[in-house]
Amino acid sequence: MNDEPPSAPQRGTGLAFVQHWDWVADKGLMPRATARAHRAAASQILKVEEGWEDLDVRGLDADALIARFRNLSDLSPTSLATYESRFRSGLASYLAYLDNPASYQPRARRQTQREERPRPQTKGESARGERPRPPDR
């Protein structure tokens, strides 16, 4: 499944990790918005490291990199947690791709079926959603 263009960056680099998410979206392996979110997290966190484009992500100390990102960022704690989660899951997914491109399936949160919630009753409606019938005359 590795049909990246010859001009693609060296596999395993920070730049290749970031651009990987464009490829995932273009191939329809993940919803485009989800892939963009992974790309944004990867690029923002990697950019705290000078020369991030050529960084070998296979030997990356993700904990240290994320700690630096947290210290340098003005984001809210909730946003920081989101970036961290996306970065970690995206890195794991990219490393899985590097290990075996032929059987790669990106790790994306599976959509669960929504439980059917009872809708609120309207005035004059029974618990089963039926309106009372008018009395026979």
PDB file of C-alpha atoms in Angstrom:
ATOM      1  CA  MET A   1       0.000   0.000   0.000  1.00  0.00           C
ATOM      2  CA  ASN A   2       3.053   2.225  -0.178  1.00  0.00           C
ATOM      3  CA  ASP A   3       2.391   4.367  -3.219  1.00  0.00           C
ATOM      4  CA  GLU A   4       3.851   7.590  -1.910  1.00  0.00           C
ATOM      5  CA  PRO A   5       5.442   9.811  -4.579  1.00  0.00           C
ATOM      6  CA  PRO A   6       9.211   9.612  -5.094  1.00  0.00           C
ATOM      7  CA  SER A   7       9.493  13.169  -3.770  1.00  0.00           C
ATOM      8  CA  ALA A   8       8.120  12.066  -0.378  1.00  0.00           C
ATOM      9  CA  PRO A   9      10.434  12.781   2.559  1.00  0.00           C
ATOM     10  CA  GLN A  10      12.624  10.041   3.997  1.00  0.00           C
ATOM     11  CA  ARG A  11      10.408   7.519   5.800  1.00  0.00           C
ATOM     12  CA  GLY A  12      10.487   7.787   9.554  1.00  0.00           C
ATOM     13  CA  THR A  13      11.336  11.476   9.721  1.00  0.00           C
ATOM     14  CA  GLY A  14       9.302  14.142  11.471  1.00  0.00           C
ATOM     15  CA  LEU A  15       8.280  15.625   8.132  1.00  0.00           C
ATOM     16  CA  ALA A  16       7.181  12.231   6.806  1.00  0.00           C
ATOM     17  CA  PHE A  17       5.164  11.671  10.006  1.00  0.00           C
ATOM     18  CA  VAL A  18       3.332  14.976   9.506  1.00  0.00           C
ATOM     19  CA  GLN A  19       2.749  14.418   5.787  1.00  0.00           C
ATOM     20  CA  HIS A  20       1.619  10.844   6.396  1.00  0.00           C
ATOM     21  CA  TRP A  21      -1.756  12.180   7.552  1.00  0.00           C
ATOM     22  CA  ASP A  22      -2.367  13.908   4.209  1.00  0.00           C
ATOM     23  CA  TRP A  23      -1.718  10.557   2.510  1.00  0.00           C
ATOM     24  CA  VAL A  24      -4.079   8.772   4.932  1.00  0.00           C
ATOM     25  CA  ALA A  25      -6.847  11.284   4.148  1.00  0.00           C
ATOM     26  CA  ASP A  26      -6.212  11.191   0.394  1.00  0.00           C
ATOM     27  CA  LYS A  27      -6.467   7.386   0.409  1.00  0.00           C
ATOM     28  CA  GLY A  28      -9.714   7.532   2.382  1.00  0.00           C
ATOM     29  CA  LEU A  29      -8.237   5.438   5.197  1.00  0.00           C
ATOM     30  CA  MET A  30      -9.596   7.847   7.792  1.00  0.00           C
ATOM     31  CA  PRO A  31     -12.033  10.748   7.741  1.00  0.00           C
ATOM     32  CA  ARG A  32     -10.239  13.830   6.446  1.00  0.00           C
ATOM     33  CA  ALA A  33     -11.017  15.873   9.568  1.00  0.00           C
ATOM     34  CA  THR A  34      -9.555  13.183  11.823  1.00  0.00           C
ATOM     35  CA  ALA A  35      -6.413  12.943   9.714  1.00  0.00           C
ATOM     36  CA  ARG A  36      -6.046  16.742   9.814  1.00  0.00           C
ATOM     37  CA  ALA A  37      -6.350  16.692  13.596  1.00  0.00           C
ATOM     38  CA  HIS A  38      -3.542  14.108  13.819  1.00  0.00           C
ATOM     39  CA  ARG A  39      -1.452  16.157  11.404  1.00  0.00           C
ATOM     40  CA  ALA A  40      -1.946  19.345  13.426  1.00  0.00           C
ATOM     41  CA  ALA A  41      -0.997  17.658  16.691  1.00  0.00           C
ATOM     42  CA  ALA A  42       2.077  16.047  15.133  1.00  0.00           C
ATOM     43  CA  SER A  43       3.324  19.256  13.558  1.00  0.00           C
ATOM     44  CA  GLN A  44       2.692  21.463  16.586  1.00  0.00           C
ATOM     45  CA  ILE A  45       4.383  19.122  19.045  1.00  0.00           C
ATOM     46  CA  LEU A  46       7.307  18.261  16.761  1.00  0.00           C
ATOM     47  CA  LYS A  47       7.988  21.946  16.070  1.00  0.00           C
ATOM     48  CA  VAL A  48       9.302  22.463  19.619  1.00  0.00           C
ATOM     49  CA  GLU A  49      12.347  20.463  18.461  1.00  0.00           C
ATOM     50  CA  GLU A  50      14.866  22.264  16.265  1.00  0.00           C
ATOM     51  CA  GLY A  51      15.349  20.366  13.009  1.00  0.00           C
ATOM     52  CA  TRP A  52      12.114  18.449  13.585  1.00  0.00           C
ATOM     53  CA  GLU A  53      11.739  17.723   9.868  1.00  0.00           C
ATOM     54  CA  ASP A  54      14.739  15.365   9.903  1.00  0.00           C
ATOM     55  CA  LEU A  55      14.126  13.902  13.360  1.00  0.00           C
ATOM     56  CA  ASP A  56      13.894  10.087  13.400  1.00  0.00           C
ATOM     57  CA  VAL A  57      10.493   9.459  15.016  1.00  0.00           C
ATOM     58  CA  ARG A  58      11.314   5.773  15.620  1.00  0.00           C
ATOM     59  CA  GLY A  59      13.706   6.782  18.408  1.00  0.00           C
ATOM     60  CA  LEU A  60      11.640   9.674  19.672  1.00  0.00           C
ATOM     61  CA  ASP A  61      11.230  10.289  23.406  1.00  0.00           C
ATOM     62  CA  ALA A  62       7.556  11.222  23.156  1.00  0.00           C
ATOM     63  CA  ASP A  63       7.205  11.928  26.889  1.00  0.00           C
ATOM     64  CA  ALA A  64      10.036  14.471  26.887  1.00  0.00           C
ATOM     65  CA  LEU A  65       8.832  16.099  23.677  1.00  0.00           C
ATOM     66  CA  ILE A  66       5.269  16.420  24.974  1.00  0.00           C
ATOM     67  CA  ALA A  67       6.553  17.840  28.286  1.00  0.00           C
ATOM     68  CA  ARG A  68       8.470  20.534  26.367  1.00  0.00           C
ATOM     69  CA  PHE A  69       5.385  21.290  24.291  1.00  0.00           C
ATOM     70  CA  ARG A  70       3.320  21.669  27.481  1.00  0.00           C
ATOM     71  CA  ASN A  71       5.893  24.030  29.005  1.00  0.00           C
ATOM     72  CA  LEU A  72       6.123  26.210  25.899  1.00  0.00           C
ATOM     73  CA  SER A  73       2.423  26.281  25.045  1.00  0.00           C
ATOM     74  CA  ASP A  74      -0.276  28.766  25.980  1.00  0.00           C
ATOM     75  CA  LEU A  75      -3.054  26.253  25.284  1.00  0.00           C
ATOM     76  CA  SER A  76      -5.626  25.328  27.903  1.00  0.00           C
ATOM     77  CA  PRO A  77      -5.124  22.085  29.837  1.00  0.00           C
ATOM     78  CA  THR A  78      -7.995  20.512  27.896  1.00  0.00           C
ATOM     79  CA  SER A  79      -6.445  21.438  24.546  1.00  0.00           C
ATOM     80  CA  LEU A  80      -3.043  20.206  25.694  1.00  0.00           C
ATOM     81  CA  ALA A  81      -4.564  16.857  26.648  1.00  0.00           C
ATOM     82  CA  THR A  82      -6.228  16.624  23.235  1.00  0.00           C
ATOM     83  CA  TYR A  83      -2.978  17.395  21.403  1.00  0.00           C
ATOM     84  CA  GLU A  84      -1.115  14.847  23.536  1.00  0.00           C
ATOM     85  CA  SER A  85      -3.700  12.141  22.916  1.00  0.00           C
ATOM     86  CA  ARG A  86      -3.735  12.752  19.165  1.00  0.00           C
ATOM     87  CA  PHE A  87       0.049  12.868  19.000  1.00  0.00           C
ATOM     88  CA  ARG A  88       0.481   9.603  20.900  1.00  0.00           C
ATOM     89  CA  SER A  89      -2.167   7.716  18.920  1.00  0.00           C
ATOM     90  CA  GLY A  90      -0.912   9.199  15.659  1.00  0.00           C
ATOM     91  CA  LEU A  91       2.682   8.239  16.441  1.00  0.00           C
ATOM     92  CA  ALA A  92       1.653   4.675  17.306  1.00  0.00           C
ATOM     93  CA  SER A  93      -0.294   4.470  14.054  1.00  0.00           C
ATOM     94  CA  TYR A  94       2.582   5.858  11.989  1.00  0.00           C
ATOM     95  CA  LEU A  95       5.073   3.465  13.595  1.00  0.00           C
ATOM     96  CA  ALA A  96       2.717   0.591  12.742  1.00  0.00           C
ATOM     97  CA  TYR A  97       2.732   1.841   9.147  1.00  0.00           C
ATOM     98  CA  LEU A  98       6.535   1.903   9.102  1.00  0.00           C
ATOM     99  CA  ASP A  99       6.671  -1.653  10.475  1.00  0.00           C
ATOM    100  CA  ASN A 100       4.277  -3.081   7.893  1.00  0.00           C
ATOM    101  CA  PRO A 101       2.982  -0.741   5.172  1.00  0.00           C
ATOM    102  CA  ALA A 102       1.214  -3.545   3.287  1.00  0.00           C
ATOM    103  CA  SER A 103      -1.240  -4.330   6.075  1.00  0.00           C
ATOM    104  CA  TYR A 104      -1.530  -0.819   7.501  1.00  0.00           C
ATOM    105  CA  GLN A 105      -4.836   0.274   8.946  1.00  0.00           C
ATOM    106  CA  PRO A 106      -4.721   3.629  10.752  1.00  0.00           C
ATOM    107  CA  ARG A 107      -5.779   3.599  14.338  1.00  0.00           C
ATOM    108  CA  ALA A 108      -8.905   5.650  14.588  1.00  0.00           C
ATOM    109  CA  ARG A 109     -11.482   5.647  17.283  1.00  0.00           C
ATOM    110  CA  ARG A 110     -14.288   3.441  16.121  1.00  0.00           C
ATOM    111  CA  GLN A 111     -17.697   4.993  16.015  1.00  0.00           C
ATOM    112  CA  THR A 112     -20.062   3.273  18.360  1.00  0.00           C
ATOM    113  CA  GLN A 113     -23.717   3.033  17.670  1.00  0.00           C
ATOM    114  CA  ARG A 114     -25.658   5.512  19.685  1.00  0.00           C
ATOM    115  CA  GLU A 115     -28.021   4.102  22.182  1.00  0.00           C
ATOM    116  CA  GLU A 116     -31.544   4.974  21.375  1.00  0.00           C
ATOM    117  CA  ARG A 117     -32.622   7.438  24.003  1.00  0.00           C
ATOM    118  CA  PRO A 118     -36.238   7.885  24.883  1.00  0.00           C
ATOM    119  CA  ARG A 119     -37.475  11.155  23.541  1.00  0.00           C
ATOM    120  CA  PRO A 120     -39.157  13.518  25.948  1.00  0.00           C
ATOM    121  CA  GLN A 121     -42.879  13.183  26.208  1.00  0.00           C
ATOM    122  CA  THR A 122     -45.005  15.988  24.939  1.00  0.00           C
ATOM    123  CA  LYS A 123     -48.033  17.188  26.770  1.00  0.00           C
ATOM    124  CA  GLY A 124     -50.830  14.674  26.492  1.00  0.00           C
ATOM    125  CA  GLU A 125     -48.573  11.843  25.304  1.00  0.00           C
ATOM    126  CA  SER A 126     -48.276   8.465  27.036  1.00  0.00           C
ATOM    127  CA  ALA A 127     -44.949   6.864  27.987  1.00  0.00           C
ATOM    128  CA  ARG A 128     -45.061   4.813  24.751  1.00  0.00           C
ATOM    129  CA  GLY A 129     -45.357   7.937  22.627  1.00  0.00           C
ATOM    130  CA  GLU A 130     -49.042   7.503  21.894  1.00  0.00           C
ATOM    131  CA  ARG A 131     -51.524  10.317  22.132  1.00  0.00           C
ATOM    132  CA  PRO A 132     -54.638   9.507  24.074  1.00  0.00           C
ATOM    133  CA  ARG A 133     -57.641   8.872  21.896  1.00  0.00           C
ATOM    134  CA  PRO A 134     -60.636  11.107  22.352  1.00  0.00           C
ATOM    135  CA  PRO A 135     -63.533   9.385  24.138  1.00  0.00           C
ATOM    136  CA  ASP A 136     -66.136   7.675  21.943  1.00  0.00           C
ATOM    137  CA  ARG A 137     -69.397   9.610  21.718  1.00  0.00           C
TER     138      ARG A 137
END
